[in-house]
XYZ file of N, CA and C in Angstrom:
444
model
N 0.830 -1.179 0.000
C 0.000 0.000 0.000
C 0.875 1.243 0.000
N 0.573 2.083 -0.538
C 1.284 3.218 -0.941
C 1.356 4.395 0.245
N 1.676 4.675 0.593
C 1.485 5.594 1.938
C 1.589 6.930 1.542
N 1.620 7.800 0.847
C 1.138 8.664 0.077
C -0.207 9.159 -0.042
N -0.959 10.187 0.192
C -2.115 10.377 -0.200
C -2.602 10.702 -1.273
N -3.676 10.155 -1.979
C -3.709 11.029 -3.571
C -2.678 10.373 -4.425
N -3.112 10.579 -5.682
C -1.993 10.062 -6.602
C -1.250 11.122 -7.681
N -1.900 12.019 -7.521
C -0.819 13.123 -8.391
C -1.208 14.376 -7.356
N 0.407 14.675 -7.471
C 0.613 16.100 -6.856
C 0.430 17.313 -7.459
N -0.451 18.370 -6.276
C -1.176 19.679 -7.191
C -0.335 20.196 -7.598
N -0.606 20.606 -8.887
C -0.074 21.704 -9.755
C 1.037 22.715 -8.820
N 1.857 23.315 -9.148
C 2.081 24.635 -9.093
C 1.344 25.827 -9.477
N 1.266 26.677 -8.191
C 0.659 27.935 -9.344
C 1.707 28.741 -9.922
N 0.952 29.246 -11.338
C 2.230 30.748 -11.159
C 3.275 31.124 -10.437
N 2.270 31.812 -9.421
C 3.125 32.758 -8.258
C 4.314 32.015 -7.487
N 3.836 30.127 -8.063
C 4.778 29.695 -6.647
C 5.985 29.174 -7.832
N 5.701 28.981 -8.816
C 6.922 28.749 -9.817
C 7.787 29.822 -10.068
N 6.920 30.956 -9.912
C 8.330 32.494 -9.977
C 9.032 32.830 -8.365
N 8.273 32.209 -7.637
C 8.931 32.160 -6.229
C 10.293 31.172 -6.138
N 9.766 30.254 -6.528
C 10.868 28.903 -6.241
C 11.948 29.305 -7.391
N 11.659 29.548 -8.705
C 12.858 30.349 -9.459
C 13.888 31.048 -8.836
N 13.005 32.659 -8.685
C 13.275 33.843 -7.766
C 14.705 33.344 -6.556
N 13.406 32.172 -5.643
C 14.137 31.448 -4.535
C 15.456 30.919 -5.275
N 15.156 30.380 -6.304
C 16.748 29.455 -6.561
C 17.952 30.191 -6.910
N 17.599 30.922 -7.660
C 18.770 31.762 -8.649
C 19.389 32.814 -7.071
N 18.308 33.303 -6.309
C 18.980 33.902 -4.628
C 20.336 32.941 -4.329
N 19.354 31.595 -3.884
C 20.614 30.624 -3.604
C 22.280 30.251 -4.003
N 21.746 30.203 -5.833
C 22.935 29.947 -6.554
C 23.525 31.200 -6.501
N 22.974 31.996 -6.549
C 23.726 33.308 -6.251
C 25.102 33.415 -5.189
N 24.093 33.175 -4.155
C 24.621 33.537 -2.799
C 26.253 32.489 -2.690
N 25.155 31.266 -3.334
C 26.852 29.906 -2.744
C 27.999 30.837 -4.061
N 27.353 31.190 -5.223
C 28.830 31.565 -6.124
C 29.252 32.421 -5.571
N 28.893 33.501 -4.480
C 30.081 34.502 -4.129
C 31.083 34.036 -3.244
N 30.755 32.787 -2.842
C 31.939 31.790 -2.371
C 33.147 31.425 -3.009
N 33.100 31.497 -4.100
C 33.480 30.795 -5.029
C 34.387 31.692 -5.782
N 35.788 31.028 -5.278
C 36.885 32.145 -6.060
C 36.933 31.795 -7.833
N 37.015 32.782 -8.348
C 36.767 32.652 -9.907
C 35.977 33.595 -10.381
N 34.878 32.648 -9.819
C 33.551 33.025 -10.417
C 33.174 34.685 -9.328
N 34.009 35.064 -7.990
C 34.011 35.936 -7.323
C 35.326 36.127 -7.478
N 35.707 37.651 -8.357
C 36.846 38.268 -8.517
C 37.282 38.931 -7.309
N 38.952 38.638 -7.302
C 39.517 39.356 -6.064
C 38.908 38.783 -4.688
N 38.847 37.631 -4.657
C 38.320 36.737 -3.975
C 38.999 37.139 -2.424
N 40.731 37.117 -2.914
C 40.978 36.920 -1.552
C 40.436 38.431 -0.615
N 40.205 39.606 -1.244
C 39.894 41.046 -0.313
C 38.353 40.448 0.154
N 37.253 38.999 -0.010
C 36.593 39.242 0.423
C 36.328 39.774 2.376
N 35.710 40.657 2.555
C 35.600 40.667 3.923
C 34.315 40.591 4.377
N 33.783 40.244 5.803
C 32.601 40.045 6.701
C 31.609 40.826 6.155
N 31.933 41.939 6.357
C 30.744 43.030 6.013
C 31.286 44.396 6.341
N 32.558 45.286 5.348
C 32.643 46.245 4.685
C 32.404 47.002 3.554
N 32.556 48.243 3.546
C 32.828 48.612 2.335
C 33.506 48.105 0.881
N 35.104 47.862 2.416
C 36.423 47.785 1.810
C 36.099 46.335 0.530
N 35.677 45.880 0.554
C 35.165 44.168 0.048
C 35.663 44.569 -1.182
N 36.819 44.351 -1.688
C 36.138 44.720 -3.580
C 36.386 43.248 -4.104
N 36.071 42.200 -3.353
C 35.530 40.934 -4.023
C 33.829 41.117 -4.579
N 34.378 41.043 -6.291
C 32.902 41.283 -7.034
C 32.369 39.855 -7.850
N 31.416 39.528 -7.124
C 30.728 38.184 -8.130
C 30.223 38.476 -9.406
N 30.530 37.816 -10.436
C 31.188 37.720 -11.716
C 31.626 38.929 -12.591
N 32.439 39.413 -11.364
C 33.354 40.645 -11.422
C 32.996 42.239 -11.686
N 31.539 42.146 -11.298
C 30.498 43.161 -11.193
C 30.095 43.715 -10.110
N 29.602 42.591 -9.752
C 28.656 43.082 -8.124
C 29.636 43.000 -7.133
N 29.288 44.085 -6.343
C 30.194 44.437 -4.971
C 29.798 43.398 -4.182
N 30.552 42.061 -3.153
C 29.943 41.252 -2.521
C 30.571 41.352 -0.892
N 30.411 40.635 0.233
C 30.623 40.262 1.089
C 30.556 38.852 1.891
N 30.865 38.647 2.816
C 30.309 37.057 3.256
C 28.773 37.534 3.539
N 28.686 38.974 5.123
C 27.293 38.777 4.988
C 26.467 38.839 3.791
N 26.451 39.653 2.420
C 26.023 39.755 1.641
C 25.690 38.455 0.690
N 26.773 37.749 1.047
C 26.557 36.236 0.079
C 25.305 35.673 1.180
N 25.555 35.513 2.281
C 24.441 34.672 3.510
C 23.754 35.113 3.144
N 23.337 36.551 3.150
C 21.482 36.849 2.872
C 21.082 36.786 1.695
N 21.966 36.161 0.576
C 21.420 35.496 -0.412
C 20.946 34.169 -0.329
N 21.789 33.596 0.411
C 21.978 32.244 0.632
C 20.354 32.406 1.047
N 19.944 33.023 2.643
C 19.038 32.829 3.159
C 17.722 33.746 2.419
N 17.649 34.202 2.000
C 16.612 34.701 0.971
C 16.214 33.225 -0.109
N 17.317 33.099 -0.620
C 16.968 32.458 -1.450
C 16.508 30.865 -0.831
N 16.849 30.522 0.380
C 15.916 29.593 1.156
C 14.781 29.681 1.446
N 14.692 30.945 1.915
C 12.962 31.728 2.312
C 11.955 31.506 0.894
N 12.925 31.885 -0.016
C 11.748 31.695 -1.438
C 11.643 30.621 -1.941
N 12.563 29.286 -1.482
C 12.220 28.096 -2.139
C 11.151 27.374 -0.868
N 11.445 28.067 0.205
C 10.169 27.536 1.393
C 8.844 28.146 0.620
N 8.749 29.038 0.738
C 7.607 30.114 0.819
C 7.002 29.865 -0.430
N 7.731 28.974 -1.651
C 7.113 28.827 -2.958
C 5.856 27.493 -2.603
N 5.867 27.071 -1.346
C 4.911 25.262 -1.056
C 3.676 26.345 -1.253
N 3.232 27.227 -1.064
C 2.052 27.973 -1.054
C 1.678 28.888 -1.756
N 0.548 28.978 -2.457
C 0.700 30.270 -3.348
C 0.128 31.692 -2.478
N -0.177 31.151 -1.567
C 0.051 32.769 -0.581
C 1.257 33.360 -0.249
N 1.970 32.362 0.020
C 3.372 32.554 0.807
C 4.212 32.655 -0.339
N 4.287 32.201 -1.674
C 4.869 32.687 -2.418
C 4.672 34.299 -3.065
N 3.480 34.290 -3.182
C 2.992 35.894 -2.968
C 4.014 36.967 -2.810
N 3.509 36.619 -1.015
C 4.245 37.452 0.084
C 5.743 37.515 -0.402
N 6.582 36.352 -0.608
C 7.562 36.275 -0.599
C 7.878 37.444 -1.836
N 7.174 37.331 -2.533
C 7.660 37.773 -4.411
C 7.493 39.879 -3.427
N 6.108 40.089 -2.852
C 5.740 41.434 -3.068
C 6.907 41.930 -1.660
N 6.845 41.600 -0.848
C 7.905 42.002 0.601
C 9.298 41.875 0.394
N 9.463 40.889 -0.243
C 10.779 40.883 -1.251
C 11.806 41.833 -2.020
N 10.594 42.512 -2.590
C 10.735 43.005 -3.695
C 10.745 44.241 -3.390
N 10.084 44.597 -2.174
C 9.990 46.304 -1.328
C 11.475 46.109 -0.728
N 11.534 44.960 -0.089
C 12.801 44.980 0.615
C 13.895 45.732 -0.303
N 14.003 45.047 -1.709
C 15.124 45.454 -2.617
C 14.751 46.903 -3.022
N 13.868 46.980 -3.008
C 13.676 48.714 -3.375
C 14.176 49.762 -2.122
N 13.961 49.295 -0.916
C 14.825 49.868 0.435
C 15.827 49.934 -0.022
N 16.792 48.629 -0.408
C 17.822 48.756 -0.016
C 18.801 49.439 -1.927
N 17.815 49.403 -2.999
C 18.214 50.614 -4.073
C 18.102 51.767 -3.093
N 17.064 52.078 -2.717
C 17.269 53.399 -1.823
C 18.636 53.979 -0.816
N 18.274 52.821 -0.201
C 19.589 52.988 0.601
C 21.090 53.339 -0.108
N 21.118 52.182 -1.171
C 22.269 52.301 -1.669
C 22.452 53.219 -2.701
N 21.618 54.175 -3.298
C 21.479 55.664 -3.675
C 22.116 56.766 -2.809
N 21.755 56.382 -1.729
C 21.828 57.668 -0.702
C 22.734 57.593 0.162
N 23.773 56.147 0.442
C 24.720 56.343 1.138
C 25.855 56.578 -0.044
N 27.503 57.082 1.177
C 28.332 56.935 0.426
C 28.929 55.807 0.500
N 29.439 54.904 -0.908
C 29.896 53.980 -0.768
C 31.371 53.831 -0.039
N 32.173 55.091 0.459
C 33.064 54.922 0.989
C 32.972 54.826 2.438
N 31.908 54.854 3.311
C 31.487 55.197 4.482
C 31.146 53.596 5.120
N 31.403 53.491 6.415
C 31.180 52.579 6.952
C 29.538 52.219 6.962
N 28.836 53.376 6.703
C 27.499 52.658 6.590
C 26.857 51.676 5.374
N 27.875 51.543 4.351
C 28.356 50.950 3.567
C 28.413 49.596 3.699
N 27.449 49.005 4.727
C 28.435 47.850 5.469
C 27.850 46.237 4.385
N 27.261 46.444 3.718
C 26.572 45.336 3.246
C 27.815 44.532 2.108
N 28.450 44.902 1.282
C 28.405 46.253 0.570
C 27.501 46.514 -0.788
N 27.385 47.937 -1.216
C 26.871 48.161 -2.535
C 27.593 48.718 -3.273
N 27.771 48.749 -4.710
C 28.552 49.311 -5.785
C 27.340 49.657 -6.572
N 27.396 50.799 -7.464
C 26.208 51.259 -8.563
C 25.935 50.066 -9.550
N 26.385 48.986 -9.504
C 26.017 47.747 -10.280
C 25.168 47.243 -9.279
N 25.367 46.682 -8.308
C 24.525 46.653 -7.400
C 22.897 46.972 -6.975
N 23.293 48.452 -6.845
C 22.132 49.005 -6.326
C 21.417 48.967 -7.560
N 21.139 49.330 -8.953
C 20.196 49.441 -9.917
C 19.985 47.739 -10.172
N 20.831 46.732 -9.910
C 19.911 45.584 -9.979
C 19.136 45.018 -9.145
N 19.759 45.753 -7.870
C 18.399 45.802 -6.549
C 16.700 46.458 -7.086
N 17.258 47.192 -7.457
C 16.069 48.082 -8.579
C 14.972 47.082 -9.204
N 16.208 46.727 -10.193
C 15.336 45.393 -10.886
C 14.961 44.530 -10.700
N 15.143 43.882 -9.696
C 15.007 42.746 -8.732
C 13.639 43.355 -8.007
N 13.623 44.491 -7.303
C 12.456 44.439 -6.392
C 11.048 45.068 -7.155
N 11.257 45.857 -8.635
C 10.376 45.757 -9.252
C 9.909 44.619 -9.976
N 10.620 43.959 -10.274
C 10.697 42.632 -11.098
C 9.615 42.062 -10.110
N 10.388 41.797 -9.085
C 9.720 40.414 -7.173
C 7.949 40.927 -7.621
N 7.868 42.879 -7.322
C 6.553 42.960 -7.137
C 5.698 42.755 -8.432
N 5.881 42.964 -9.553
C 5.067 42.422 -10.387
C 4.527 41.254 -10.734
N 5.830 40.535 -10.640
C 5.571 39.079 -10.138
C 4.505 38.716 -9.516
N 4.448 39.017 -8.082
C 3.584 38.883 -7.225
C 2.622 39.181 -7.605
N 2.446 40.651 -7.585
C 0.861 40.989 -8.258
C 0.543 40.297 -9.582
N 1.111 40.300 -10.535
C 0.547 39.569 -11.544
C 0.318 38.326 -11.477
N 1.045 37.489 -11.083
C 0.822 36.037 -10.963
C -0.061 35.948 -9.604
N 0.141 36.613 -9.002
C -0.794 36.295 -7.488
C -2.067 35.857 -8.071
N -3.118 36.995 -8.544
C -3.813 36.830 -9.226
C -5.096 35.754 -9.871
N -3.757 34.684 -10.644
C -4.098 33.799 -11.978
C -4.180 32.925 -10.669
N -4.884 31.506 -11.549
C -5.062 30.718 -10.641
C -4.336 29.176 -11.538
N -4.072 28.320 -11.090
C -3.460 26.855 -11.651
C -4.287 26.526 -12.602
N -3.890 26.493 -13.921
C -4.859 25.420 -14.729
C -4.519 24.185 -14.432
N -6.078 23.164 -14.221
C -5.760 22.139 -13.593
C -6.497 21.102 -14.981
């Protein structure tokens, strides 16, 4: 006897397939800024300065904390994709988050210890895109419902 309930598993919706994406590419993100090569100037990475000019794929300004809260973002969105509420949430709060932190990283100076994440102007405008991207997502796919 099969111990399983049901014999085919529900659909994905939308919202939770651009979540678990969203979620994955966070992840792979986060582990490549580990990753000397593929993270230039590997060895200046530091904890969480400015000073960091280890850039993942020799663009983005990175850090260790900065790689973790990819890491862990991008866990949150492969959790949060089991539901299409919670993938939602994940896509629209997400996506404000990254628009904070374009803000933020507009308005500080990048030479300043408040700097601490870090951001570079490559950075911050794909925070941009990222958190407009998250909320449309959300709202648009929230929306639709599974063709079943």
């Amino acid at each position: 006897m099969n111990s399983r309930r049901g014999t085919a598993a529900t659909p994905r919706t939308p919202v939770q397939q651009a979540a678990l994406l969203v979620g994955a590419v966070f992840l792979l993100l986060g582990v490549l800024g580990f990753i000397p090569g593929i993270t230039t100037d590997y060895d200046s990475l530091r904890f969480a300065e400015h000073d960091s000019e280890a850039k993942l794929l020799g663009l983005f300004q990175v850090s260790v904390l900065h790689n973790l809260v990819h890491v862990l973002f991008g866990l949150a969105g492969l959790s949060m994709a089991r539901t299409a509420s919670a993938a939602r949430s994940f896509l629209i709060v997400g996506g404000v988050i990254y628009l904070v932190l374009w803000l933020y990283g507009l308005f500080i100076d990048h030479d300043s210890s408040a700097n601490f994440v870090p951001f570079n102007t490559a950075a911050n405008w794909l925070h941009f895109a990222l958190g407009v991207t998250m909320i449309a997502l959300g709202y648009l796919l929230g929306r639709r419902r599974a063709v079943r």
